[in-house]
Coordinates of C-alpha atoms in Angstrom, one line a residue:
M732 CA -102.8 -14.4 -25.9
A733 CA -101.3 -11.9 -28.4
T734 CA -101.5 -12.5 -32.1
L735 CA -99.3 -11.0 -34.8
L736 CA -100.1 -11.2 -38.6
H737 CA -96.7 -11.3 -40.4
I738 CA -96.9 -10.4 -44.1
S739 CA -94.0 -9.7 -46.4
D740 CA -93.0 -9.0 -50.0
V741 CA -96.3 -7.8 -51.3
H742 CA -94.6 -6.1 -54.2
F743 CA -97.3 -3.7 -55.4
G744 CA -96.7 -3.1 -59.1
W745 CA -96.7 -5.6 -61.9
P746 CA -96.1 -8.7 -59.7
S747 CA -99.1 -7.9 -57.4
V748 CA -101.9 -10.5 -57.3
P749 CA -105.2 -8.8 -56.5
E750 CA -106.8 -12.0 -55.4
A751 CA -104.1 -12.6 -52.9
V752 CA -104.4 -9.0 -51.6
E753 CA -108.1 -9.5 -51.0
A754 CA -107.5 -12.9 -49.4
I755 CA -105.0 -11.3 -46.9
H756 CA -107.7 -8.9 -45.7
A757 CA -110.3 -11.7 -45.5
S758 CA -107.9 -13.7 -43.3
R759 CA -107.2 -10.7 -41.2
A760 CA -110.8 -10.3 -40.3
A761 CA -110.9 -13.9 -39.1
L762 CA -107.6 -13.8 -37.3
A763 CA -108.2 -10.4 -35.5
P764 CA -104.5 -9.8 -34.8
D765 CA -103.3 -7.3 -32.3
L766 CA -100.6 -6.1 -34.7
V767 CA -99.9 -6.4 -38.4
V768 CA -96.2 -6.8 -39.2
C769 CA -94.8 -6.1 -42.7
S770 CA -91.2 -7.1 -43.3
G771 CA -90.5 -5.1 -46.4
D772 CA -90.8 -5.0 -50.2
L773 CA -94.1 -3.2 -50.2
V774 CA -93.5 -2.1 -53.8
Q775 CA -91.7 -3.7 -56.8
R776 CA -89.7 -0.5 -57.6
G777 CA -89.3 2.2 -55.1
D778 CA -89.2 5.0 -57.7
F779 CA -92.9 4.9 -58.7
T780 CA -95.5 6.9 -56.8
S781 CA -98.3 4.8 -58.2
Q782 CA -97.0 1.7 -56.5
Y783 CA -96.6 3.4 -53.2
R784 CA -100.1 4.8 -53.4
A785 CA -101.4 1.2 -53.8
A786 CA -99.2 0.0 -50.9
R787 CA -100.5 2.9 -48.7
A788 CA -104.1 2.0 -49.6
F789 CA -103.5 -1.6 -48.7
L790 CA -102.1 -0.8 -45.3
D791 CA -104.9 1.7 -44.6
R792 CA -107.4 -1.1 -44.8
F793 CA -106.1 -2.7 -41.7
P794 CA -108.0 -1.5 -38.6
E795 CA -105.1 -2.8 -36.4
P796 CA -101.8 -1.0 -35.9
V797 CA -99.2 -1.8 -38.6
L798 CA -95.5 -2.0 -38.0
S799 CA -93.5 -1.9 -41.3
V800 CA -89.9 -1.9 -42.2
P801 CA -88.4 -1.3 -45.7
G802 CA -87.1 -3.9 -48.1
N803 CA -84.5 -3.6 -50.8
H804 CA -87.2 -3.0 -53.4
D805 CA -88.6 0.0 -51.4
L806 CA -85.4 2.0 -52.0
V807 CA -85.1 4.4 -55.0
F808 CA -83.3 2.5 -57.7
W809 CA -83.1 4.3 -61.0
N810 CA -81.7 7.6 -59.8
P811 CA -78.2 6.9 -58.4
W812 CA -77.9 10.3 -56.9
V813 CA -81.1 10.1 -54.9
R814 CA -80.4 6.4 -54.1
L815 CA -77.2 7.3 -52.4
R816 CA -78.3 10.5 -50.6
R817 CA -82.0 9.8 -49.9
P818 CA -82.7 6.1 -50.6
F819 CA -85.8 5.9 -48.4
V820 CA -87.4 9.2 -49.5
N821 CA -90.5 7.6 -51.0
Y822 CA -90.9 5.0 -48.3
R823 CA -90.7 7.8 -45.7
R824 CA -93.3 9.8 -47.5
W825 CA -95.9 7.1 -48.3
I826 CA -95.4 4.4 -45.6
S827 CA -93.7 5.8 -42.5
P828 CA -91.0 8.3 -41.6
D829 CA -89.8 5.9 -38.9
L830 CA -87.4 3.2 -40.2
E831 CA -87.1 1.7 -36.7
P832 CA -90.6 1.5 -35.3
L833 CA -91.4 0.1 -31.9
W834 CA -94.7 -1.4 -30.6
R835 CA -95.5 -3.1 -27.4
D836 CA -98.2 -4.3 -25.1
E837 CA -98.2 -6.3 -21.9
Q838 CA -97.2 -9.5 -23.7
V839 CA -95.1 -8.6 -26.7
C840 CA -92.5 -6.0 -27.7
V841 CA -91.9 -5.6 -31.4
L842 CA -89.0 -3.6 -32.9
G843 CA -88.2 -3.0 -36.5
I844 CA -84.8 -2.2 -38.1
A845 CA -84.0 -1.3 -41.7
T846 CA -81.5 -3.8 -43.2
P847 CA -81.3 -2.5 -46.9
R848 CA -78.5 -0.3 -47.9
P849 CA -78.2 1.8 -51.1
W850 CA -74.8 0.4 -52.0
L851 CA -76.1 -3.2 -51.8
V852 CA -78.7 -4.9 -54.1
D853 CA -79.8 -8.1 -52.5
L854 CA -77.7 -8.4 -49.3
G855 CA -78.7 -6.6 -46.1
F856 CA -76.6 -5.1 -43.3
V857 CA -77.0 -4.4 -39.6
D858 CA -74.7 -1.7 -38.2
R859 CA -73.5 -1.1 -34.7
R860 CA -76.0 1.7 -34.1
Q861 CA -78.8 -0.7 -34.8
L862 CA -77.4 -3.4 -32.6
A863 CA -77.3 -0.8 -29.8
R864 CA -80.9 0.1 -30.6
V865 CA -81.9 -3.5 -30.2
R866 CA -80.2 -3.8 -26.8
E867 CA -81.8 -0.6 -25.6
A868 CA -85.3 -1.5 -26.8
F869 CA -85.3 -4.9 -25.0
A870 CA -83.2 -4.0 -22.0
D871 CA -85.7 -3.2 -19.3
L872 CA -88.6 -5.4 -20.3
P873 CA -90.3 -7.7 -17.8
P874 CA -89.1 -11.3 -18.4
Q875 CA -92.5 -12.6 -19.6
V876 CA -92.6 -10.1 -22.5
L877 CA -91.9 -11.8 -25.9
R878 CA -89.1 -9.9 -27.7
V879 CA -89.7 -9.8 -31.4
L880 CA -87.3 -8.2 -34.0
V881 CA -88.5 -7.4 -37.5
M882 CA -86.1 -7.0 -40.5
H883 CA -86.4 -7.6 -44.2
H884 CA -83.3 -9.8 -44.8
P885 CA -82.9 -13.3 -43.3
L886 CA -80.1 -13.6 -40.9
V887 CA -78.6 -16.7 -42.5
P888 CA -78.4 -18.0 -46.1
T889 CA -80.1 -21.1 -47.3
E890 CA -79.2 -23.7 -49.9
F891 CA -81.9 -22.2 -52.1
D892 CA -80.4 -18.7 -52.2
G893 CA -76.7 -19.1 -52.1
W894 CA -74.2 -17.4 -49.8
F895 CA -73.8 -14.1 -51.5
R896 CA -77.4 -12.9 -52.2
H897 CA -80.1 -13.1 -49.6
H898 CA -79.0 -12.6 -46.0
V899 CA -77.4 -10.1 -43.7
R900 CA -73.7 -9.3 -44.1
G901 CA -71.9 -9.7 -40.8
S902 CA -74.6 -12.1 -39.7
R903 CA -72.4 -13.8 -37.0
R904 CA -72.0 -10.5 -35.2
A905 CA -75.7 -9.7 -35.4
I906 CA -76.7 -13.2 -34.2
E907 CA -74.4 -12.9 -31.1
A908 CA -75.7 -9.4 -30.4
F909 CA -79.4 -10.4 -30.8
S910 CA -78.8 -13.3 -28.4
R911 CA -77.2 -11.1 -25.8
A912 CA -80.1 -8.6 -26.2
G913 CA -82.6 -11.4 -25.3
V914 CA -84.3 -11.6 -28.7
D915 CA -86.8 -14.4 -28.8
L916 CA -88.0 -14.2 -32.5
V917 CA -86.8 -12.6 -35.7
L918 CA -89.4 -12.0 -38.4
C919 CA -88.1 -11.5 -41.9
G920 CA -88.9 -12.1 -45.6
H921 CA -87.0 -11.3 -48.8
S922 CA -86.5 -14.9 -50.1
H923 CA -90.2 -15.5 -51.0
F924 CA -90.7 -18.8 -49.3
P925 CA -91.7 -19.6 -45.7
L926 CA -89.1 -21.0 -43.3
C927 CA -88.8 -21.4 -39.6
R928 CA -85.6 -22.4 -37.8
R929 CA -83.8 -22.1 -34.5
I930 CA -80.7 -19.9 -34.6
V931 CA -77.9 -21.0 -32.3
P932 CA -75.0 -18.5 -31.9
A933 CA -71.5 -19.8 -32.6
S934 CA -70.5 -19.0 -29.0
G935 CA -73.3 -21.3 -27.7
A936 CA -75.1 -18.4 -26.2
R937 CA -78.9 -18.1 -25.9
P938 CA -80.7 -19.4 -29.1
F939 CA -83.7 -17.7 -30.7
V940 CA -86.1 -18.4 -33.6
M941 CA -86.1 -16.9 -37.1
A942 CA -89.4 -17.1 -38.9
Q943 CA -89.3 -16.1 -42.6
A944 CA -92.5 -15.3 -44.5
G945 CA -93.1 -16.1 -48.1
T946 CA -94.3 -13.5 -50.6
S947 CA -97.8 -12.7 -49.4
S948 CA -99.4 -11.3 -52.6
S949 CA -97.0 -11.4 -55.6
R950 CA -96.4 -13.6 -58.6
R951 CA -92.7 -13.8 -57.7
L952 CA -93.0 -17.3 -56.2
R953 CA -90.1 -19.7 -55.7
P954 CA -91.3 -23.2 -56.8
H955 CA -87.8 -24.7 -56.5
T956 CA -88.0 -24.2 -52.7
G957 CA -91.1 -26.4 -52.6
C958 CA -93.5 -23.5 -52.0
E959 CA -95.7 -22.6 -55.0
H960 CA -98.2 -20.5 -53.1
N961 CA -98.4 -17.1 -51.6
A962 CA -97.9 -17.2 -47.8
F963 CA -97.9 -15.3 -44.5
N964 CA -97.1 -16.2 -40.9
V965 CA -99.1 -15.9 -37.7
I966 CA -97.4 -15.6 -34.4
R967 CA -99.3 -16.3 -31.2
T968 CA -98.1 -16.2 -27.6
D969 CA -98.9 -19.3 -25.7
G970 CA -98.3 -18.4 -22.1
P971 CA -95.4 -16.5 -20.6
G972 CA -92.8 -19.0 -21.8
R973 CA -94.0 -20.2 -25.2
F974 CA -95.0 -19.0 -28.6
V975 CA -96.4 -20.5 -31.7
V976 CA -95.4 -19.9 -35.4
E977 CA -98.0 -20.8 -38.0
H978 CA -97.5 -20.8 -41.8
H979 CA -100.6 -20.0 -43.9
L980 CA -100.6 -20.7 -47.7
L981 CA -103.1 -19.3 -50.3
R982 CA -105.4 -22.0 -51.6
T983 CA -108.5 -21.8 -53.8
D984 CA -110.7 -20.6 -51.0
G985 CA -108.3 -18.3 -49.3
F986 CA -105.3 -18.6 -46.9
E987 CA -105.2 -21.9 -45.0
Q988 CA -102.9 -22.9 -42.1
V989 CA -100.7 -25.7 -43.2
W990 CA -98.1 -25.9 -40.4
S991 CA -97.4 -24.7 -36.9
E992 CA -94.8 -25.3 -34.3
R993 CA -94.5 -24.3 -30.6
Y994 CA -91.3 -22.9 -29.2
D995 CA -90.1 -22.6 -25.6
R996 CA -88.4 -19.4 -24.8
P997 CA -84.9 -19.9 -23.3
R998 CA -84.5 -18.6 -19.7

């Protein structure tokens, strides 16, 4: 069995909650994941070195490998010239120079792609080069390997976010491409509340699952969604044809599992 710890939207800076940060590390010790996945927004504002230093220190405390992708808050914001020409300069310096990291073992293959764009604020985008990257990364894997894609923005909007704010532009094209590439699970964040749903392409092709994590350690909660707590996800393989998604919420004594669901991988 392989275990992934999926955190998102930690927002180091003024929204960060130190108690939640410590609770994440306490839970990690109990879960002993094979990989820690961070789906973006490590800092509140990508211009400030102090926030990136805190995010780097947070990631360095994990003894496991960490796979991270940038969120829209991780881009330079206040300097328009730098934002357009080198939007990920601070992320590359402090977190990782690789915006499309890849990790795999015998049971799981995890690929990250960067969905923020300097000309967009809340929306994300997946371009044709990235779609080709997804196809190539998952093309020659043994059939029993779980194919996991990590991105910051959700693939589809929800009734809580509205159609023009929190998802990927051109999502229909991306959904069809991910289906053809054999993606089993998309891990994302951005909207600050946990959600898990099966995505069915309009063509009726192979479906897959999207698991969205809440904000794991910030004050930027979304009570109107029904979630008033910090949250993270845990993904576990359950044999060659199944996997489990768990939602964990922060309670008084730490993070507690409140929901889980098993999914069968399509043939």
